[in-house]
Amino acid sequence: MKNIDWKHLPFQYYKTDYNVRCYYRDGKWGELEVSDSEYIELHMAATCLHYGQEIFEGLKAYRGKDNKIRLFRLEENAKRMNRSAQGILMQELPIELFKEAVIKAVKLNEEYVPPYGTGATLYIRPLLIGIGPEVGVRPAKSYMFVVFVCPVGPYFRDGFNPVDIMICRDHDRAAPQGTGCYKVGGNYAASLTSLKIAHDSGFATSLYLDAREKKYIDEAGPANFFGIKNNMYVTPESKSILPSITNMSLMDLARDLGMKVERRPVPLEELETFEEAGACGTAAVITPIRKIVDPEKNKFYTFCADNKPGPVSSRLYNLLVSIQFGDEPDKHGWITLVE
Ligand code: PLP
Ligand code: COI
């Protein structure tokens, strides 16, 4: 294994040895290629550069106590990438090709998969871009698929510790009928200003409200939102949020724990009734929320009174990461072993 300070890894780019690439040209996908270059050569008129034909995914590889490497719900990421591709008229990728490329990228960089117990994981970033030259607004005819990996620590600096987040009412991440439910780069460009405002004001991230009425909760930066009350897991249903694979898994785990699960529009005022609140995603895992501030309305909502993660969030977190690292049996069939 590489000699890296695994326990203090930030969530940021880290050069590893290889990446995997594949091209769609002349109506068909080619063979997977292995590269040791961090750079790609692009036509200056590529549609990804001008018209945002760019989608990506995010998943992780986890090293267990048994030293085996596990991937979590790989097929769900493959399916979501294809939904994103359909959403902005890009070429879809065969599911098996996606899986093969991810597994190959992890295996080739096996020495960068952090040791068990360090809190670090190997973040996997699959990327699909339009590379064909166009000047008129239309989809490219050729595409490039790339998978690179980086060892990372927790996305929110404090890991499984409560954070404060902020509502920025004058910035929307996605339009009601727009691309918010796809993992397209443009959504993240649209979120940068509100993230900067939140960070500059001392908050971990921003909480997006529905763009049409600003009445309902959408999501929490690069993560979905959930609230807990009366043995119930409540999470927003909205056309403009990314369907999180972590959230989908937490809903199943909450049901396993005998909780009721509600996925429906969540009015902002309902925040007052939650006993616990959290942000969830591959990078965020579960990040408990301590306080949500709504500066324009001069209001705030607090959870985690004793500044500690709540009991239900803690149980869900422990269960989720135990499955990911192989400490709990994989009852739901979510794990792919990298062999
Ligand atoms: N919402 C957004 C906007 C995201 O970027 C992500 C990260 O992928 C999530 C939610 C969480 O999704 P997942 O749990 O599939 O990582
Ligand atoms: C993830 O959770 O995998 C994400 O893609 C979030 C990311 C934008 C950092």
Short mmCIF file of C-alpha atoms and ligand atoms in Angstrom, two decimals:
data_model
loop_
_atom_site.label_atom_id
_atom_site.label_comp_id
_atom_site.label_asym_id
_atom_site.label_seq_id
_atom_site.Cartn_x
_atom_site.Cartn_y
_atom_site.Cartn_z
CA MET A 1 0.00 0.00 0.00
CA LYS A 2 1.13 3.57 -0.67
CA ASN A 3 2.70 5.59 2.09
CA ILE A 4 -0.02 8.21 2.57
CA ASP A 5 -1.26 10.02 5.68
CA TRP A 6 -4.62 8.25 5.30
CA LYS A 7 -6.16 9.66 8.47
CA HIS A 8 -5.73 13.26 7.39
CA LEU A 9 -6.76 13.02 3.75
CA PRO A 10 -8.98 15.88 2.65
CA PHE A 11 -11.72 15.43 0.04
CA GLN A 12 -9.73 16.65 -2.93
CA TYR A 13 -7.99 15.55 -6.12
CA TYR A 14 -5.09 13.22 -5.54
CA LYS A 15 -3.02 11.84 -8.39
CA THR A 16 -3.15 8.07 -8.71
CA ASP A 17 -1.36 5.87 -11.23
CA TYR A 18 -3.92 5.02 -13.90
CA ASN A 19 -7.28 5.96 -15.34
CA VAL A 20 -9.53 4.08 -17.72
CA ARG A 21 -10.98 5.53 -20.93
CA CYS A 22 -13.34 4.54 -23.68
CA TYR A 23 -14.54 6.34 -26.83
CA TYR A 24 -17.83 6.31 -28.70
CA ARG A 25 -17.13 6.99 -32.36
CA ASP A 26 -18.86 6.12 -35.63
CA GLY A 27 -21.89 4.77 -33.82
CA LYS A 28 -20.14 2.36 -31.44
CA TRP A 29 -18.22 2.10 -28.18
CA GLY A 30 -14.59 1.00 -28.49
CA GLU A 31 -12.41 -1.03 -26.12
CA LEU A 32 -11.43 0.13 -22.63
CA GLU A 33 -8.02 1.80 -22.64
CA VAL A 34 -5.69 2.32 -19.69
CA SER A 35 -3.84 5.63 -19.40
CA ASP A 36 -1.26 6.98 -16.99
CA SER A 37 -1.81 10.56 -18.11
CA GLU A 38 -3.88 13.01 -16.08
CA TYR A 39 -4.70 14.96 -19.22
CA ILE A 40 -7.09 14.49 -22.11
CA GLU A 41 -6.74 15.97 -25.55
CA LEU A 42 -9.93 17.71 -26.68
CA HIS A 43 -11.19 19.34 -29.84
CA MET A 44 -11.71 23.05 -29.10
CA ALA A 45 -15.28 22.80 -30.44
CA ALA A 46 -16.19 19.77 -28.28
CA THR A 47 -19.79 20.07 -27.03
CA CYS A 48 -18.71 19.49 -23.41
CA LEU A 49 -16.81 22.78 -23.54
CA HIS A 50 -19.49 24.93 -25.14
CA TYR A 51 -22.86 23.44 -24.40
CA GLY A 52 -22.23 21.57 -21.17
CA GLN A 53 -22.61 18.05 -22.52
CA GLU A 54 -20.91 16.66 -19.43
CA ILE A 55 -22.22 14.20 -16.87
CA PHE A 56 -20.50 12.37 -14.05
CA GLU A 57 -20.96 9.93 -11.22
CA GLY A 58 -19.48 9.44 -7.77
CA LEU A 59 -19.04 6.23 -5.83
CA LYS A 60 -16.49 4.75 -3.47
CA ALA A 61 -14.36 1.66 -2.87
CA TYR A 62 -14.04 0.51 0.74
CA ARG A 63 -11.30 -1.74 2.16
CA GLY A 64 -12.62 -4.13 4.79
CA LYS A 65 -11.03 -5.64 7.89
CA ASP A 66 -10.53 -8.74 5.71
CA ASN A 67 -8.54 -6.53 3.29
CA LYS A 68 -11.13 -7.13 0.56
CA ILE A 69 -12.22 -4.17 -1.55
CA ARG A 70 -15.96 -3.51 -1.86
CA LEU A 71 -17.99 -1.27 -4.14
CA PHE A 72 -21.40 -0.03 -3.01
CA ARG A 73 -24.38 -0.24 -5.40
CA LEU A 74 -22.23 0.03 -8.52
CA GLU A 75 -25.12 -0.79 -10.84
CA GLU A 76 -27.21 2.10 -9.48
CA ASN A 77 -24.50 4.55 -10.49
CA ALA A 78 -24.37 2.98 -13.95
CA LYS A 79 -28.13 3.35 -14.31
CA ARG A 80 -28.13 6.93 -13.06
CA MET A 81 -25.37 7.85 -15.50
CA ASN A 82 -27.57 6.59 -18.31
CA ARG A 83 -30.55 8.58 -17.02
CA SER A 84 -28.32 11.66 -17.01
CA ALA A 85 -27.18 10.80 -20.56
CA GLN A 86 -30.81 10.59 -21.71
CA GLY A 87 -31.52 13.88 -19.93
CA ILE A 88 -29.08 15.89 -22.04
CA LEU A 89 -29.07 13.76 -25.19
CA MET A 90 -25.72 12.07 -24.75
CA GLN A 91 -24.77 8.58 -25.80
CA GLU A 92 -25.66 6.00 -23.14
CA LEU A 93 -23.07 3.52 -21.94
CA PRO A 94 -23.69 -0.23 -21.67
CA ILE A 95 -24.09 -1.02 -17.94
CA GLU A 96 -21.49 -3.80 -18.16
CA LEU A 97 -18.95 -1.42 -19.71
CA PHE A 98 -19.49 1.05 -16.86
CA LYS A 99 -18.99 -1.68 -14.27
CA GLU A 100 -15.95 -3.12 -16.02
CA ALA A 101 -14.31 0.31 -16.28
CA VAL A 102 -14.90 1.10 -12.59
CA ILE A 103 -13.57 -2.26 -11.42
CA LYS A 104 -10.53 -1.92 -13.68
CA ALA A 105 -9.76 1.59 -12.42
CA VAL A 106 -9.96 0.41 -8.79
CA LYS A 107 -7.83 -2.68 -9.39
CA LEU A 108 -5.16 -0.74 -11.25
CA ASN A 109 -4.93 1.68 -8.32
CA GLU A 110 -5.42 -0.91 -5.58
CA GLU A 111 -2.54 0.48 -3.54
CA TYR A 112 -4.45 3.72 -3.12
CA VAL A 113 -7.50 2.10 -1.50
CA PRO A 114 -7.13 3.33 2.10
CA PRO A 115 -6.61 0.81 4.91
CA TYR A 116 -9.58 -0.24 7.03
CA GLY A 117 -10.18 1.91 10.09
CA THR A 118 -8.63 5.12 8.78
CA GLY A 119 -11.96 6.74 7.84
CA ALA A 120 -10.67 7.23 4.29
CA THR A 121 -12.01 5.62 1.10
CA LEU A 122 -11.20 5.56 -2.60
CA TYR A 123 -13.49 8.00 -4.41
CA ILE A 124 -14.35 6.94 -7.95
CA ARG A 125 -15.28 9.56 -10.52
CA PRO A 126 -16.75 8.29 -13.80
CA LEU A 127 -17.10 11.06 -16.37
CA LEU A 128 -18.88 11.15 -19.74
CA ILE A 129 -18.29 14.08 -22.12
CA GLY A 130 -19.34 15.09 -25.62
CA ILE A 131 -16.12 15.36 -27.63
CA GLY A 132 -17.49 15.81 -31.14
CA PRO A 133 -17.07 19.32 -32.58
CA GLU A 134 -20.26 21.36 -33.00
CA VAL A 135 -20.90 25.08 -33.19
CA GLY A 136 -24.66 24.94 -33.52
CA VAL A 137 -26.50 23.92 -30.36
CA ARG A 138 -26.90 20.19 -30.85
CA PRO A 139 -25.62 16.95 -29.31
CA ALA A 140 -22.16 15.65 -30.23
CA LYS A 141 -21.76 12.57 -32.38
CA SER A 142 -18.79 11.29 -30.38
CA TYR A 143 -18.23 10.80 -26.65
CA MET A 144 -15.49 9.97 -24.18
CA PHE A 145 -15.94 8.02 -20.96
CA VAL A 146 -13.23 8.32 -18.29
CA VAL A 147 -12.92 6.81 -14.82
CA PHE A 148 -10.36 8.17 -12.40
CA VAL A 149 -9.97 7.54 -8.67
CA CYS A 150 -8.58 9.45 -5.66
CA PRO A 151 -8.14 8.44 -2.03
CA VAL A 152 -10.26 10.84 0.07
CA GLY A 153 -11.27 11.70 3.60
CA PRO A 154 -14.70 13.00 4.66
CA TYR A 155 -16.38 15.60 2.42
CA PHE A 156 -17.47 17.74 5.33
CA ARG A 157 -14.34 18.44 7.33
CA ASP A 158 -15.76 17.25 10.62
CA GLY A 159 -16.83 13.80 9.37
CA PHE A 160 -19.70 12.40 11.41
CA ASN A 161 -20.15 15.57 13.44
CA PRO A 162 -22.95 18.13 13.22
CA VAL A 163 -22.60 21.04 10.79
CA ASP A 164 -24.49 24.30 10.31
CA ILE A 165 -25.99 25.08 6.91
CA MET A 166 -27.60 28.13 5.34
CA ILE A 167 -30.50 28.89 3.01
CA CYS A 168 -29.53 31.24 0.15
CA ARG A 169 -32.91 32.37 -1.15
CA ASP A 170 -31.59 34.40 -4.07
CA HIS A 171 -29.73 31.56 -5.82
CA ASP A 172 -31.24 28.43 -7.34
CA ARG A 173 -29.30 25.34 -8.26
CA ALA A 174 -31.84 23.95 -10.70
CA ALA A 175 -35.11 24.97 -12.36
CA PRO A 176 -38.36 23.12 -11.58
CA GLN A 177 -38.40 21.41 -15.01
CA GLY A 178 -34.65 21.64 -15.57
CA THR A 179 -31.72 19.28 -15.11
CA GLY A 180 -31.58 19.08 -11.29
CA CYS A 181 -32.39 15.37 -11.31
CA TYR A 182 -29.42 14.58 -13.56
CA LYS A 183 -25.79 14.61 -12.54
CA VAL A 184 -24.75 17.23 -15.11
CA GLY A 185 -21.82 19.56 -14.55
CA GLY A 186 -24.00 22.63 -15.18
CA ASN A 187 -25.94 22.08 -11.95
CA TYR A 188 -22.71 22.32 -10.01
CA ALA A 189 -21.63 25.48 -11.84
CA ALA A 190 -25.02 26.95 -10.90
CA SER A 191 -24.44 26.05 -7.25
CA LEU A 192 -21.00 27.65 -6.88
CA THR A 193 -22.16 31.15 -5.93
CA SER A 194 -24.50 30.00 -3.19
CA LEU A 195 -21.84 27.60 -1.88
CA LYS A 196 -19.35 30.47 -1.72
CA ILE A 197 -21.85 32.65 0.13
CA ALA A 198 -22.49 29.82 2.60
CA HIS A 199 -18.78 29.09 3.09
CA ASP A 200 -17.85 32.76 3.42
CA SER A 201 -20.55 33.10 6.09
CA GLY A 202 -19.06 30.18 8.04
CA PHE A 203 -21.53 27.46 6.97
CA ALA A 204 -20.69 23.98 5.69
CA THR A 205 -22.99 24.22 2.68
CA SER A 206 -26.23 25.73 1.43
CA LEU A 207 -29.74 24.30 1.65
CA TYR A 208 -31.73 24.66 -1.58
CA LEU A 209 -35.45 25.33 -1.51
CA ASP A 210 -37.76 24.52 -4.40
CA ALA A 211 -37.09 27.15 -7.06
CA ARG A 212 -40.74 27.85 -7.94
CA GLU A 213 -42.24 28.76 -4.57
CA LYS A 214 -39.39 28.60 -2.04
CA LYS A 215 -41.76 26.70 0.20
CA TYR A 216 -40.28 23.22 0.20
CA ILE A 217 -36.86 21.76 0.94
CA ASP A 218 -34.92 20.48 -2.07
CA GLU A 219 -31.44 19.36 -1.05
CA ALA A 220 -28.35 20.22 0.96
CA GLY A 221 -25.51 21.20 -1.39
CA PRO A 222 -24.08 18.01 -2.91
CA ALA A 223 -26.26 15.80 -0.71
CA ASN A 224 -29.94 14.93 -0.12
CA PHE A 225 -31.76 16.06 3.01
CA PHE A 226 -33.59 13.93 5.58
CA GLY A 227 -35.41 14.65 8.83
CA ILE A 228 -36.31 12.28 11.66
CA LYS A 229 -39.35 12.48 13.92
CA ASN A 230 -41.64 10.02 15.71
CA ASN A 231 -39.73 6.99 14.45
CA MET A 232 -40.12 8.28 10.90
CA TYR A 233 -37.55 9.03 8.16
CA VAL A 234 -38.77 11.94 6.02
CA THR A 235 -37.03 13.01 2.82
CA PRO A 236 -38.04 15.43 0.06
CA GLU A 237 -39.65 14.30 -3.15
CA SER A 238 -38.79 16.83 -5.86
CA LYS A 239 -38.12 16.81 -9.60
CA SER A 240 -35.15 19.11 -9.17
CA ILE A 241 -32.99 17.07 -6.80
CA LEU A 242 -30.54 14.30 -7.57
CA PRO A 243 -31.98 10.88 -6.66
CA SER A 244 -29.31 9.94 -4.14
CA ILE A 245 -28.26 6.30 -3.95
CA THR A 246 -27.24 6.81 -0.32
CA ASN A 247 -30.68 8.21 0.48
CA MET A 248 -32.38 5.32 -1.29
CA SER A 249 -30.29 2.93 0.83
CA LEU A 250 -31.02 4.80 4.06
CA MET A 251 -34.76 4.54 3.34
CA ASP A 252 -34.35 0.75 3.13
CA LEU A 253 -32.24 0.66 6.29
CA ALA A 254 -34.75 2.84 8.16
CA ARG A 255 -37.49 0.36 7.15
CA ASP A 256 -35.24 -2.48 8.35
CA LEU A 257 -35.06 -0.72 11.71
CA GLY A 258 -38.86 -0.64 11.88
CA MET A 259 -39.20 3.03 11.01
CA LYS A 260 -41.81 4.55 8.76
CA VAL A 261 -40.43 6.20 5.63
CA GLU A 262 -42.04 9.18 3.93
CA ARG A 263 -40.78 10.58 0.64
CA ARG A 264 -42.86 13.63 -0.17
CA PRO A 265 -42.63 17.41 -0.45
CA VAL A 266 -41.23 18.71 2.85
CA PRO A 267 -42.43 22.23 3.71
CA LEU A 268 -39.77 24.45 5.26
CA GLU A 269 -41.87 24.98 8.42
CA GLU A 270 -41.75 21.26 9.06
CA LEU A 271 -38.12 21.74 10.10
CA GLU A 272 -39.47 22.88 13.47
CA THR A 273 -40.88 19.40 14.07
CA PHE A 274 -37.81 17.28 13.30
CA GLU A 275 -35.87 15.72 16.16
CA GLU A 276 -32.86 15.15 13.90
CA ALA A 277 -31.82 16.30 10.44
CA GLY A 278 -29.02 15.25 8.14
CA ALA A 279 -27.41 15.49 4.71
CA CYS A 280 -26.62 12.23 2.91
CA GLY A 281 -24.62 11.25 -0.14
CA THR A 282 -21.61 9.24 -1.25
CA ALA A 283 -19.19 12.01 -0.34
CA ALA A 284 -21.19 13.31 2.66
CA VAL A 285 -22.12 9.78 3.94
CA ILE A 286 -24.44 11.04 6.69
CA THR A 287 -23.57 14.48 7.92
CA PRO A 288 -25.77 15.46 10.85
CA ILE A 289 -27.17 19.00 10.73
CA ARG A 290 -26.98 21.09 13.89
CA LYS A 291 -28.50 24.31 12.66
CA ILE A 292 -30.23 25.62 9.52
CA VAL A 293 -30.15 29.39 9.18
CA ASP A 294 -32.55 31.33 6.94
CA PRO A 295 -30.97 34.83 7.05
CA GLU A 296 -33.48 36.56 4.78
CA LYS A 297 -36.35 35.52 7.03
CA ASN A 298 -34.32 36.04 10.17
CA LYS A 299 -35.07 32.49 11.30
CA PHE A 300 -33.12 29.46 12.36
CA TYR A 301 -33.87 25.84 13.18
CA THR A 302 -31.78 23.76 15.57
CA PHE A 303 -31.22 20.04 16.06
CA CYS A 304 -28.55 18.12 18.04
CA ALA A 305 -29.15 20.11 21.22
CA ASP A 306 -26.10 18.53 22.93
CA ASN A 307 -23.95 19.12 19.82
CA LYS A 308 -23.78 15.38 19.14
CA PRO A 309 -25.30 13.39 16.26
CA GLY A 310 -28.80 12.18 17.14
CA PRO A 311 -29.46 8.52 18.07
CA VAL A 312 -31.33 7.61 14.87
CA SER A 313 -28.79 9.28 12.55
CA SER A 314 -26.05 7.45 14.48
CA ARG A 315 -27.75 4.07 14.07
CA LEU A 316 -28.32 4.63 10.37
CA TYR A 317 -24.76 5.84 9.89
CA ASN A 318 -23.28 2.84 11.70
CA LEU A 319 -25.41 0.42 9.77
CA LEU A 320 -24.60 2.00 6.40
CA VAL A 321 -20.84 2.15 6.88
CA SER A 322 -20.77 -1.34 8.40
CA ILE A 323 -22.32 -2.70 5.22
CA GLN A 324 -19.99 -0.64 3.02
CA PHE A 325 -16.87 -1.86 4.85
CA GLY A 326 -18.11 -5.44 5.11
CA ASP A 327 -18.62 -5.49 8.89
CA GLU A 328 -22.33 -6.33 8.50
CA PRO A 329 -23.78 -8.96 6.19
CA ASP A 330 -24.84 -7.60 2.81
CA LYS A 331 -28.50 -8.55 3.18
CA HIS A 332 -29.68 -6.36 0.34
CA GLY A 333 -27.08 -7.47 -2.22
CA TRP A 334 -25.53 -3.99 -2.48
CA ILE A 335 -21.87 -4.97 -2.51
CA THR A 336 -19.61 -5.90 -5.43
CA LEU A 337 -16.29 -7.41 -4.39
CA VAL A 338 -13.31 -6.24 -6.43
CA GLU A 339 -11.38 -9.45 -7.06
N1 PLP B 1 -27.34 15.51 -4.44
C1 PLP B 1 -26.37 16.00 -5.20
C2 PLP B 1 -26.60 17.32 -5.86
C3 PLP B 1 -25.18 15.30 -5.37
O1 PLP B 1 -24.19 15.80 -6.11
C4 PLP B 1 -25.02 14.06 -4.73
C5 PLP B 1 -23.81 13.28 -4.94
O2 PLP B 1 -23.74 12.43 -5.76
C6 PLP B 1 -26.06 13.57 -3.94
C7 PLP B 1 -27.20 14.33 -3.81
C8 PLP B 1 -25.94 12.26 -3.25
O3 PLP B 1 -26.12 11.20 -4.14
P1 PLP B 1 -25.44 9.79 -3.88
O4 PLP B 1 -25.95 9.31 -2.57
O5 PLP B 1 -25.91 8.94 -4.99
O6 PLP B 1 -23.99 10.02 -3.87
C1 COI B 2 -20.85 12.46 -4.39
O1 COI B 2 -21.35 12.44 -3.28
O2 COI B 2 -20.39 11.47 -4.94
C2 COI B 2 -20.76 13.65 -5.17
O3 COI B 2 -20.66 13.55 -6.36
C3 COI B 2 -20.70 14.92 -4.51
C4 COI B 2 -19.66 15.73 -5.19
C5 COI B 2 -20.22 16.76 -6.04
C6 COI B 2 -18.49 16.04 -4.40
#
